[in-house]
Every structure is written in structure tokens, then in C-alpha cells.
Short mmCIF file of C-alpha atoms and ligand atoms in Angstrom, two decimals:
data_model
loop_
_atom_site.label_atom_id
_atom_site.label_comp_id
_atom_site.label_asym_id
_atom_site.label_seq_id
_atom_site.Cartn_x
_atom_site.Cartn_y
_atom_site.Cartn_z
CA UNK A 17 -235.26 -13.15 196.87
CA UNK A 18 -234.23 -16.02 194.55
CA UNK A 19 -230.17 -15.44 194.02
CA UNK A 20 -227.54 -17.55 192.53
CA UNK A 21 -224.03 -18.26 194.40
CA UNK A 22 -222.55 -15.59 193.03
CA UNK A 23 -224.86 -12.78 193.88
CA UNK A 24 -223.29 -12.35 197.54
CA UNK A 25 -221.04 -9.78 195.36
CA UNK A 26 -223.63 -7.65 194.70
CA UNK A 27 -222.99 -5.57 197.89
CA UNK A 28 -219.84 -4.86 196.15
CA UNK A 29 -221.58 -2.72 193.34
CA UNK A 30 -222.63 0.60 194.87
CA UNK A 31 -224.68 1.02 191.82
CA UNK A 32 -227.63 -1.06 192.91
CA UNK A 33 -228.48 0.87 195.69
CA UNK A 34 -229.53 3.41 193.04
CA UNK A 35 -230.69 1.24 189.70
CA UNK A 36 -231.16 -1.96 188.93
CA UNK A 37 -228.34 -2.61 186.43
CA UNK A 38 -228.56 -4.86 183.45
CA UNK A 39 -226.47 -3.21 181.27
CA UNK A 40 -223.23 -5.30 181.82
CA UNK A 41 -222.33 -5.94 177.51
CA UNK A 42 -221.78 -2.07 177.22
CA UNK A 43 -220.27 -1.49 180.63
CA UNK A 44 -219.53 -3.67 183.61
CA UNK A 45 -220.93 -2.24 186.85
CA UNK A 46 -218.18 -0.36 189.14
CA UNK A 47 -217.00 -2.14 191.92
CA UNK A 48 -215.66 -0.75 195.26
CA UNK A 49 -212.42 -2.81 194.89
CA UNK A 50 -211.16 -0.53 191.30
CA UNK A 51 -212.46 2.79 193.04
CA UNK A 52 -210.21 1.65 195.83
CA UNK A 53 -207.33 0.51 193.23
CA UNK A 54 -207.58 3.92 191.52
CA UNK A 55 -207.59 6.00 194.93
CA UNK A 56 -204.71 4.47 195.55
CA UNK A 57 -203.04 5.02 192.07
CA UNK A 58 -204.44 8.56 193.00
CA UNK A 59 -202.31 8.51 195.86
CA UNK A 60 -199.52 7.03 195.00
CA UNK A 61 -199.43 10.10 191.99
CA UNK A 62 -200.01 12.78 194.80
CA UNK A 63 -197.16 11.35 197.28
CA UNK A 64 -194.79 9.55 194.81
CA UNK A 65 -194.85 11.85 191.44
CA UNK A 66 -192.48 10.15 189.09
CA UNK A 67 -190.45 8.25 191.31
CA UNK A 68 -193.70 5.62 191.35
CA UNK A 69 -193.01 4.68 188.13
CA UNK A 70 -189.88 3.03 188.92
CA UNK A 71 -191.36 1.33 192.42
CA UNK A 72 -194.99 0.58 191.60
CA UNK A 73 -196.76 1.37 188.02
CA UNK A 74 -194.25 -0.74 186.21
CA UNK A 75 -195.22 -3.39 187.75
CA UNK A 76 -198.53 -2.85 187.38
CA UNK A 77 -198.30 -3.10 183.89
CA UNK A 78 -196.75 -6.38 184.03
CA UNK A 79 -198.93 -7.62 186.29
CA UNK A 80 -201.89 -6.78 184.83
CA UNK A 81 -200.16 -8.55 181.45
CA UNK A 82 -199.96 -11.32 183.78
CA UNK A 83 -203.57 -11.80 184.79
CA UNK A 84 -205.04 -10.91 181.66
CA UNK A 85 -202.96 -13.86 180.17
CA UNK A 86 -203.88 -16.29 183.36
CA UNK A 87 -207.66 -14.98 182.74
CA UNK A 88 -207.64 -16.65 179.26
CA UNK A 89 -204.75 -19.47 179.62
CA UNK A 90 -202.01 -17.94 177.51
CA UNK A 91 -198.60 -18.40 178.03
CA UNK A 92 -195.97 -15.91 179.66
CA UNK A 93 -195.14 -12.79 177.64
CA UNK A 94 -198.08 -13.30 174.91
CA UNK A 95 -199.46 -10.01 176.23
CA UNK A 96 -199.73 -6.82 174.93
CA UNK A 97 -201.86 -3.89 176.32
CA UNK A 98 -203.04 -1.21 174.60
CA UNK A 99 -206.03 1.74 175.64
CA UNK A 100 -208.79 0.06 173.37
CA UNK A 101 -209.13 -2.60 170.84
CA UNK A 102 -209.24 -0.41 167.72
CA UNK A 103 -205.86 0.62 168.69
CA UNK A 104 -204.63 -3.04 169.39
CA UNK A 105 -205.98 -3.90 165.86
CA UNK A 106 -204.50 -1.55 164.25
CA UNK A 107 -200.91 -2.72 165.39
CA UNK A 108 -201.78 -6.09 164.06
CA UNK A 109 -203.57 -4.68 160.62
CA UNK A 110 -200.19 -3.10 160.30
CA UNK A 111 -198.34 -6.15 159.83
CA UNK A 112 -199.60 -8.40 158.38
CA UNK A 113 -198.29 -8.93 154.49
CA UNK A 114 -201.56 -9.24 152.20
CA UNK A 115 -199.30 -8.83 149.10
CA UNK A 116 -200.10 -12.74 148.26
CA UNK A 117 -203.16 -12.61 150.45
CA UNK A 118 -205.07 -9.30 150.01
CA UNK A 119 -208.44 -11.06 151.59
CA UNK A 120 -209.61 -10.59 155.22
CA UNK A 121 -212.98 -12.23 156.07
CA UNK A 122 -215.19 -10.83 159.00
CA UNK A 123 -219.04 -10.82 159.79
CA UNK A 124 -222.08 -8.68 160.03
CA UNK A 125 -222.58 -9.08 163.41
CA UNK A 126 -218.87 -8.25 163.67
CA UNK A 127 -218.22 -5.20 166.04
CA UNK A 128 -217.96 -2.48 163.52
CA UNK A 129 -214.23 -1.40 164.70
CA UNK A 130 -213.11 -5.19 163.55
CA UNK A 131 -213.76 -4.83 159.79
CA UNK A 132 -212.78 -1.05 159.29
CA UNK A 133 -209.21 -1.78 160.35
CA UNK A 134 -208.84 -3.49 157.08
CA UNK A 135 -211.59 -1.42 155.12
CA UNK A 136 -209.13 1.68 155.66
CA UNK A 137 -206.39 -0.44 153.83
CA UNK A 138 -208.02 -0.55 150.74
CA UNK A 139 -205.81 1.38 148.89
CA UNK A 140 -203.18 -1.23 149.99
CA UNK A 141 -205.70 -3.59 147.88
CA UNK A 142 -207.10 -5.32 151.36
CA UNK A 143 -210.37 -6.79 150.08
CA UNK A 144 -212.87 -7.06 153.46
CA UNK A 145 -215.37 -9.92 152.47
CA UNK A 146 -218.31 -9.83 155.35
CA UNK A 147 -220.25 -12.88 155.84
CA UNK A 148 -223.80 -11.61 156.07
CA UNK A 149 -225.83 -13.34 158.99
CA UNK A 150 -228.67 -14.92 157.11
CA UNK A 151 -230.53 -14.42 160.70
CA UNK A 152 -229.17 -11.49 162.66
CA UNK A 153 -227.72 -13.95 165.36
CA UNK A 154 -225.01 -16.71 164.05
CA UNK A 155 -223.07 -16.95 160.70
CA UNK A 156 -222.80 -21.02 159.84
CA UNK A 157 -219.33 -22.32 159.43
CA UNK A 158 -219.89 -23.14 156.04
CA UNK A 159 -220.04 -19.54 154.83
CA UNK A 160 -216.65 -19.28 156.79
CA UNK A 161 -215.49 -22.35 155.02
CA UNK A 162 -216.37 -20.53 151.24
CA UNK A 163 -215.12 -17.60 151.94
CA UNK A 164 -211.54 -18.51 153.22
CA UNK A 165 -209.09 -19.52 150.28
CA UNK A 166 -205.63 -18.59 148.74
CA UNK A 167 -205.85 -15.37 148.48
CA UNK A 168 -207.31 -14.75 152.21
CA UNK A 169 -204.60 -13.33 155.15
CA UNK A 170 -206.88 -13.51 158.37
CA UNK A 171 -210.52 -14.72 159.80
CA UNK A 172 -210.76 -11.54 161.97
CA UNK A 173 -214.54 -12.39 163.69
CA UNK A 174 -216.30 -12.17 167.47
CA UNK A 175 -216.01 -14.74 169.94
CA UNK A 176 -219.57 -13.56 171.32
CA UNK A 177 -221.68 -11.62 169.10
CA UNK A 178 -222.55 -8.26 171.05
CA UNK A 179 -225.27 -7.84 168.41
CA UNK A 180 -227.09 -11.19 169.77
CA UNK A 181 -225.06 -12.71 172.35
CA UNK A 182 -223.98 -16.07 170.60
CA UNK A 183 -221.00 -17.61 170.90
CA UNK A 184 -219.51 -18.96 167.72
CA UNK A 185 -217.08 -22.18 167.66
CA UNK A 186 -214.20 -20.15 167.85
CA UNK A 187 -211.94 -23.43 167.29
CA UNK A 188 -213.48 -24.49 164.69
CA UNK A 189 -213.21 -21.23 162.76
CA UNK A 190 -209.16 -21.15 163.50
CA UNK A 191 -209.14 -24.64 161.56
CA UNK A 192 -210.95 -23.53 158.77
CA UNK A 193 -208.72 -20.38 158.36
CA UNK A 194 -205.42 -22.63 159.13
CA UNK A 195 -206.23 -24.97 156.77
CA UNK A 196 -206.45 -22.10 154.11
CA UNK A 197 -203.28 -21.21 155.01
CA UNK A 198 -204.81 -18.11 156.95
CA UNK A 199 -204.40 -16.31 160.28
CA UNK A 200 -207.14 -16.12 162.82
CA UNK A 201 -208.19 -12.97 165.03
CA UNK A 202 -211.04 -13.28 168.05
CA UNK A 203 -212.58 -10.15 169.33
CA UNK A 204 -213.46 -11.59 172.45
CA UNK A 205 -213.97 -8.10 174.24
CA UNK A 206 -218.05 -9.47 174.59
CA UNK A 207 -216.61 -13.18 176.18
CA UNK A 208 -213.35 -12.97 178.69
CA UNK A 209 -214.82 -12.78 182.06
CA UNK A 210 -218.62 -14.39 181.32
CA UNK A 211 -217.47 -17.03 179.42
CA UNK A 212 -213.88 -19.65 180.38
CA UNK A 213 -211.43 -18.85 177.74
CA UNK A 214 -208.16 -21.10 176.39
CA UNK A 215 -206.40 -19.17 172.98
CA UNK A 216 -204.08 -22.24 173.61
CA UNK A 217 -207.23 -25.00 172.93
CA UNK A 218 -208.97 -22.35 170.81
CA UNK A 219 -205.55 -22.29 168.80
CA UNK A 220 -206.22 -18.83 167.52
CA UNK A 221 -203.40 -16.47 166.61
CA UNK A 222 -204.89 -12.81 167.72
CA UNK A 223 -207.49 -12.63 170.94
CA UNK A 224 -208.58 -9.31 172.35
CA UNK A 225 -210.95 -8.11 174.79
CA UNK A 226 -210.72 -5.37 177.34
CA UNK A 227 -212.12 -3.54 180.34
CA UNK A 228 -215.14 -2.25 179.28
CA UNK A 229 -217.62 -5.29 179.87
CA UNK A 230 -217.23 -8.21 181.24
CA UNK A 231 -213.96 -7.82 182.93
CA UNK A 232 -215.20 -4.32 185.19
CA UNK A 233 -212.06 -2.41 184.47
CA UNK A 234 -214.03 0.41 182.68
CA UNK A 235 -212.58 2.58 179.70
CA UNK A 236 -209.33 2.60 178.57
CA UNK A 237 -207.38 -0.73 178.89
CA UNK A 238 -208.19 -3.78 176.38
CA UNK A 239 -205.00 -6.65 175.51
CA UNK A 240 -204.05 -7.98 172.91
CA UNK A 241 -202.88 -12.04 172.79
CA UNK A 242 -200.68 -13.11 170.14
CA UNK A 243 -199.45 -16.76 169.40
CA UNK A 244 -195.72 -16.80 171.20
CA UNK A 245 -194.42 -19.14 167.70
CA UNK A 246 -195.91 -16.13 165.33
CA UNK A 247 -195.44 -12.78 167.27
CA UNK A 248 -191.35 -12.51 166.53
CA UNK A 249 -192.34 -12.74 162.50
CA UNK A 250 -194.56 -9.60 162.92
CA UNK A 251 -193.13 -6.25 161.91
CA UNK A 252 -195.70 -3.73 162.58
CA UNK A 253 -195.70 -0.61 160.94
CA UNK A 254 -197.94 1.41 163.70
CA UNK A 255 -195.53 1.04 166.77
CA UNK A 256 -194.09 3.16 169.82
CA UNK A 257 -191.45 3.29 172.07
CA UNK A 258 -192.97 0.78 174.53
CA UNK A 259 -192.28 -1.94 171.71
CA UNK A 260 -188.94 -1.41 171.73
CA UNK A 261 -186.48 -4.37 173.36
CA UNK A 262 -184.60 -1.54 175.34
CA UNK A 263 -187.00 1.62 175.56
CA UNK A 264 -184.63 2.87 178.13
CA UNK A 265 -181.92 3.33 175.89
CA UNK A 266 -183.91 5.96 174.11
CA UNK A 267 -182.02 5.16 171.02
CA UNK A 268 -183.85 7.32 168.26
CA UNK A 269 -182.13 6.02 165.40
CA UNK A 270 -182.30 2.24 165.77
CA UNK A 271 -185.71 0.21 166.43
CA UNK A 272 -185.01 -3.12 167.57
CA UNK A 273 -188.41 -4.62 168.78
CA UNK A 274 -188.90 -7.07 171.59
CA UNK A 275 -189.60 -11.11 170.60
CA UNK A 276 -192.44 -11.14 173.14
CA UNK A 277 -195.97 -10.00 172.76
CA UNK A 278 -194.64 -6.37 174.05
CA UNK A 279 -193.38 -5.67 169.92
CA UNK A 280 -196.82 -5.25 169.45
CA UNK A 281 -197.48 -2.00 172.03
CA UNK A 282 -197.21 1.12 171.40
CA UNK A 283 -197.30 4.35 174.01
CA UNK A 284 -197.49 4.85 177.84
CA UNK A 285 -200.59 2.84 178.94
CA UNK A 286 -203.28 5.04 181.02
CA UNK A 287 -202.42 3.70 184.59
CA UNK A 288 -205.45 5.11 186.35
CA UNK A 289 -207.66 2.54 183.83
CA UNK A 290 -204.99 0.04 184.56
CA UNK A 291 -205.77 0.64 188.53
CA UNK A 292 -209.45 0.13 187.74
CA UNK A 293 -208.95 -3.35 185.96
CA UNK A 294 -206.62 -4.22 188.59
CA UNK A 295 -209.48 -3.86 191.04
CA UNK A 296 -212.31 -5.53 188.68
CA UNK A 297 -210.12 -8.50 187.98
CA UNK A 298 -209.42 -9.55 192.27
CA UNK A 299 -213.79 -9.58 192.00
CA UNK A 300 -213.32 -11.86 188.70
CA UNK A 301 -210.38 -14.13 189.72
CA UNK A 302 -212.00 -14.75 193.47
CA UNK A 303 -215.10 -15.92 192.03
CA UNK A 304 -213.49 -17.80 188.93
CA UNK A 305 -215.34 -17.23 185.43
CA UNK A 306 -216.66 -21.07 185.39
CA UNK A 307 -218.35 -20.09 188.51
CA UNK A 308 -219.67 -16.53 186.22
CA UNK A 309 -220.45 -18.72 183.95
CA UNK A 310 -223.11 -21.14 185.96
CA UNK A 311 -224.08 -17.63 186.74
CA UNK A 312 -224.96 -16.11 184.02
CA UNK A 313 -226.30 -19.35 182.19
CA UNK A 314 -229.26 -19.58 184.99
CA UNK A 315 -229.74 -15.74 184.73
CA UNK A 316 -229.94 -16.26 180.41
CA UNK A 317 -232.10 -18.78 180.85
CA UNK A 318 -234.36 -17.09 183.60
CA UNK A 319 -234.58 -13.75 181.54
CA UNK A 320 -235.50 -15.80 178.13
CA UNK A 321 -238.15 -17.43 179.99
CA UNK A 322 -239.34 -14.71 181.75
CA UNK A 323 -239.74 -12.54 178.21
CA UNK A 324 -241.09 -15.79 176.03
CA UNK A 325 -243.80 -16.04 179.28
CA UNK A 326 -244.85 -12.25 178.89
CA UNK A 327 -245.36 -13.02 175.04
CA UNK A 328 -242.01 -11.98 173.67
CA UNK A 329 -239.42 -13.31 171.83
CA UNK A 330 -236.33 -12.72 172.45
CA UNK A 331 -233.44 -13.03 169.52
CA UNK A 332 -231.04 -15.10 170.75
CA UNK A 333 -229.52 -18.44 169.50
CA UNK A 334 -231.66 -21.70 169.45
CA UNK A 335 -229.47 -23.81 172.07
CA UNK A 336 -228.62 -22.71 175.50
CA UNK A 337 -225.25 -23.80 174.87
CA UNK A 338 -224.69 -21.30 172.33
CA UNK A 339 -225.82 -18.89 174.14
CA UNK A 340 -224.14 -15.72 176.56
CA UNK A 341 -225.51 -13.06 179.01
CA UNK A 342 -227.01 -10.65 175.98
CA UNK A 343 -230.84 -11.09 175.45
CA UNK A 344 -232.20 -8.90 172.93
CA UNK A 345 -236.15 -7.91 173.63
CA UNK A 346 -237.77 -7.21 170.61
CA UNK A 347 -238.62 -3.32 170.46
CA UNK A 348 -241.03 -1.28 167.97
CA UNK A 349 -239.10 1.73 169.53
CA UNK A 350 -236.14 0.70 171.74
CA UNK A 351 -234.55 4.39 172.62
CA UNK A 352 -238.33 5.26 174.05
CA UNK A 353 -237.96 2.00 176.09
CA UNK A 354 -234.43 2.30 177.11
CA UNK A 355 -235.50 5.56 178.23
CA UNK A 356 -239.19 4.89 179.95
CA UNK A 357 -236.87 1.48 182.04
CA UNK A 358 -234.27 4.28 183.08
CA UNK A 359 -236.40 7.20 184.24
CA UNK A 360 -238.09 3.30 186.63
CA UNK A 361 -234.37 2.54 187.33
CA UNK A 362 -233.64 0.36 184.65
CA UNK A 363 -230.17 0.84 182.68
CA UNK A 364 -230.58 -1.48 180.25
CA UNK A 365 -229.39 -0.68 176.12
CA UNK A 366 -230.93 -0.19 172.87
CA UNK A 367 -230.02 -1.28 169.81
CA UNK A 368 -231.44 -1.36 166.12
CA UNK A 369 -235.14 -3.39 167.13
CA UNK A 370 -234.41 -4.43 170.49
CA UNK A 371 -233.88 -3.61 174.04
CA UNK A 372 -230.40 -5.27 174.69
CA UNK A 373 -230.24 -6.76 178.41
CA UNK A 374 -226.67 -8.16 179.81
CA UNK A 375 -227.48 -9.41 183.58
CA UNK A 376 -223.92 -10.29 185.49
CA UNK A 377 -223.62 -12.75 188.42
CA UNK A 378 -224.20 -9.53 190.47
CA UNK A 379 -228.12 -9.86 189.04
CA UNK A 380 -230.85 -11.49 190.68
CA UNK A 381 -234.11 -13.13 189.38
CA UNK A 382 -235.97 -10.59 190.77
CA UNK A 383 -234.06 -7.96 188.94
CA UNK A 384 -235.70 -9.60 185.30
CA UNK A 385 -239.08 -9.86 186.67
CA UNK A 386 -239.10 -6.15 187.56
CA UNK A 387 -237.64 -4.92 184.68
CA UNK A 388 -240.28 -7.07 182.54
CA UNK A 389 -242.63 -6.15 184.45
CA UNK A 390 -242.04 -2.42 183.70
CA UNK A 391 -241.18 -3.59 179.83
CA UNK A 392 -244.30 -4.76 178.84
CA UNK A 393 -246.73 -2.81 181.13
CA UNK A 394 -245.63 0.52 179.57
CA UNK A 395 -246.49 -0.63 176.02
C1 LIG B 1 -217.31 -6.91 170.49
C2 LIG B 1 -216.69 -5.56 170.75
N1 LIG B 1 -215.47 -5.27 170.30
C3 LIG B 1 -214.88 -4.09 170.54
C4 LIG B 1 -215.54 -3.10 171.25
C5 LIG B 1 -214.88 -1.80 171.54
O1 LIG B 1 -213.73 -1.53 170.81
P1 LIG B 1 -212.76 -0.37 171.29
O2 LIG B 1 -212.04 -0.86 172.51
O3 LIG B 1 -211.85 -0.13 170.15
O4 LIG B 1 -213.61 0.83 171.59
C6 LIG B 1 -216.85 -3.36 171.72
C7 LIG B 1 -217.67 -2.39 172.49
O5 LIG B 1 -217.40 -1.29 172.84
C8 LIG B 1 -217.42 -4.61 171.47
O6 LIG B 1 -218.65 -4.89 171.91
#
């Protein structure tokens, strides 16, 4: 079987000895390292109660701040964790000051959750402007260039597009919002962990991503980066105790919010998903994303070949450079498909006119010919 480097962790993933899984962009494969993580948050619940707080889950927390930040080269305490990205967003949505700037420019391709933070301020008079893909897979800089202007607060847009797996010039579109005087949010939930990441070199002012994908945490845990100079002039109006300088204090009538990233959390984080990342991160760190990376570029590549040679063509952007690990597959009827590959032990995804397929460095070669195979034969 042809494999790349990385593919000795496939043994890892208990899920292949049941499927072939190529369904990494909607959920990362579980590994045995989180279930062991979480057993032992399990554990440490069952023996400790409470008192584990105090020895073990708070630092956890931090270290999981910690790696997330190492994962994607930001500085100490630019962290903040939340359950899930809509959550994160909305702490940031909350204070930002669009009384000057009412405009907030995002994409079609956008993950929906991006733009409706700001849609649901529109009776604050937040105008969302969305950049319509004129072909389903990039947006050119120029539109971002028109759109951005005086009256505009924040770029919020996608690192990776999850709707056709290209990666836009992230710096570039933080220069074209700075220089309009404008903030700059990534979603990057569809890029940490396949693709390297530097919010320092990127020079944005907001990245997020989270467990879900790419980083094999699973549900509930995403972060939140925010630029160190920036995050002390934020005053967010959706807030909890856990952004609070001395939450121990349990002072109820002053909030005094800390200068790190931290003034942007809210509530107790879910420790068991914290557990789970914990895990999913030692598999990411050991074998280093630009090592994913050379991964998942041969795997792209061998899947869009593979597809173009069995007459299809796959949306995805026209240089291999711009491209990620999601390979839509034109589909006439892509729930039928997704369901016909499953019931042959193929998780793969469907989405509006395509089967979406996300192969990780756990994938083989092999795995796209078979699932191919299957793809076209049934039609
Ligand atoms: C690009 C992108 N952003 C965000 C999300 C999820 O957002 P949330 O964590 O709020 O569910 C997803 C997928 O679930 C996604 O693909």
C-alpha cells in the first residue's frame, strides 16, 4: 500500500478498522490518545470530585491556552477559550464600537456562523456587506479592496474556505483592512492543524479555530487569538466570570476584566472536551503540522488526480498552492452518494452539488482509489 510518512499514525485511529474515513473538514477522526485523556479526566472526576479543580483542571485550561497559542505562533496570554466559535464571536461582536464604522465585510463562502454575528446587530445599524464568490471557490482581493472603506469596523472572513477548500492570502487581506483603518478576524477553524499558522506574520487581530476538524479534539472547545497591543481596549458586552482579573474574589458588584486575552472568556470551559483536545493535540504537535502539511498536499493532489482521471472535476482552486485537504466531487445528488459510500464504508460529506472529501495524514492512496472506485461505479 502506497503511504506517506505520516500514515504510521493511522493505527492510532480505531476508526479505520471499521470505515475508511475521509471526512476529516467536519470532524477529525478519534484518536486513542483523547479517549485516554478523557478516561482520565473521567477518573480524576470519580476519585478527586472538586478538589481536582484546584490540582489538575486548572491547569489544563492553561495549558491547553498554551498549546493552542504555540500551535499557531502567538504570544503568551493571547488566548482565550471558549465551547465553539459562535460563542467566541460573539464576545468579540460585542465590542467592537461601529458607531463611526457600522460596516463589517465577510464572504459567501464564509461559514454561515461568521456573518450572522453581525447580521443579528442590525438594529445596532451593523451593515454586513458579503463579497459574493464570482466562482463558488475564492473571492479576489480586489473585491476585498472595494468593499473596505471609512465607514467599515472589521474584515471578518475564512482562512480556508470549508465550502471549497482554498486558502485565501490571509496577510494580504489584514493590509487591506488596516490600511482602511479596519480590524481583521480569521476563522481559521478549517486551517490550524492542516495548514502552519503565524497570526504574528499574518498580522491579523482575531484568529479562531477549534476542535472539531483539523485539530481532533472533537465538540466543544474552539480559541479565540486576539492581538496582545488591542485586547486591553476591548470592552465586551457578552462576558462571564472567567473574564474577570480576580474571579476568585467573587465580587458581584465590581467587574474589573483581565489585560490578557482571558477578558474575552466567558463561563466554566467543558473540561471533558478540553481532555479530548489535550489528547488530539500530543498526535498533532509529535508529528508537526509542516510535516501534515506535506501530507495532506500529496493526498490533495492524489485525490484531484484520481477524480479528473475517472472523468470528474473536482471544484477546487486552480494552483496547488492555494489549495487544502477539501476536494469537492461534483454530485447530481450528493445525500444519495454520501449515503450509497457509507452503507460501502465510506464517511465522506455532502454538500449543496458535491460530495465533500477531507483525507488527513492518517489517509492512504489506496483509501481515494477505493472510495472512487465505489463513487463512480454506482452512478
Ligand atoms: C469554517 C468554520 N467555522 C466555524 C465552524 C463551526 O462554528 P461553531 O464552533 O460555532 O459551531 C465550522 C464548522 O463546524 C467551520 O467549518
Amino acid at each position: 500500500m502506497l503511504t506517506t510518512p505520516a500514515a504510521r499514525y493511522r493505527a492510532e485511529f480505531p476508526v479505520f478498522e471499521r470505515c475508511v474515513y475521509l471526512n476529516s473538514c467536519s470532524l477529525g477522526a478519534l484518536s486513542r490518545r483523547s479517549r485516554s485523556r478523557v478516561n482520565e479526566y473521567l477518573d480524576l472526576w470519580d476519585t478527586r470530585g472538586a478538589s481536582a479543580w484546584y490540582e489538575t483542571w486548572w491547569a489544563a485550561l492553561d495549558e491547553l491556552r498554551t498549546r493552542y497559542g504555540r500551535l499557531i505562533h502567538a504570544p503568551a496570554g493571547s488566548i482565550a477559550l471558549h465551547p465553539n466559535v459562535s460563542g467566541a464571536l460573539g464576545v468579540v461582536a460585542s465590542a467592537l464600537d461601529y458607531r463611526a464604522r457600522p460596516r463589517v465585510v465577510v464572504t459567501s463562502l464564509d461559514f454561515p456562523t461568521i456573518g450572522y454575528q453581525w447580521m443579528a446587530k442590525a438594529r445596532e445599524g451593523v451593515e454586513v456587506i458579503v463579497l459574493e464568490s464570482p466562482d463558488g471557490i475564492t473571492v479576489p482581493l480586489e473585491m476585498f479592496e472595494r468593499a473596505v472603506n471609512n465607514r467599515t469596523a472589521l474584515v471578518a472572513t475564512s482562512h480556508v474556505f470549508f465550502t471549497s477548500g482554498a486558502i485565501q492570502d490571509t496577510a494580504a487581506l489584514s493590509a487591506i483592512a488596516h490600511r482602511g483603518g479596519a480590524l481583521c478576524l480569521v476563522d481559521g477553524y478549517q486551517a490550524a492543524g492542516q495548514v502552519p499558522v503565524d497570526v504574528q506574520a499574518l498580522d491579523v487581530d482575531f484568529y479562531l479555530g477549534g476542535g472539531l476538524k483539523w485539530l481532533l479534539g472533537g465538540t466543544g472547545v474552539a480559541f479565540l487569538y486576539a492581538r496582545p497591543a488591542l485586547t486591553p481596549t476591548l470592552f465586551p458586552t457578552v462576558t462571564g466570570w472567567f473574564a474577570h482579573r480576580e474571579q476568585f474574589r467573587f465580587d458581584s458588584r465590581v467587574l474589573e476584566l483581565h489585560d490578557d486575552a482571558r477578558r474575552l472568556e466567558a463561563g466554566t470551559p467543558p473540561l471533558m472536551p478540553v481532555y479530548a483536545q489535550l489528547g488530539g493535540l500530543d498526535v498533532i504537535e509529535e508529528l508537526g503540522v509542516p510535516a501534515i502539511r506535506a501530507a495532506t498536499v500529496a493526498l490533495t493532489e492524489d485525490l484531484i488526480a484520481g477524480a479528473r482521471a475517472r472523468g470528474l472535476v473536482p471544484r477546487v482552486a486552480p494552483h496547488a498552492s492555494d489549495r487544502s485537504a477539501i476536494v469537492m466531487l461534483p454530485s447530481s445528488d450528493p445525500a444519495a452518494d454520501v449515503r450509497r459510500l457509507a452503507e460501502a464504508g465510506f464517511i465522506v460529506d455532502a454538500r449543496p452539488g458535491h460530495v465533500r472529501v477531507s483525507p488527513y495524514f492518517y489517509n492512504v492512496p489506496d483509501d481515494h482509489r477505493a472510495l472512487l472506485e465505489c463513487l463512480t461505479h454506482g452512478r
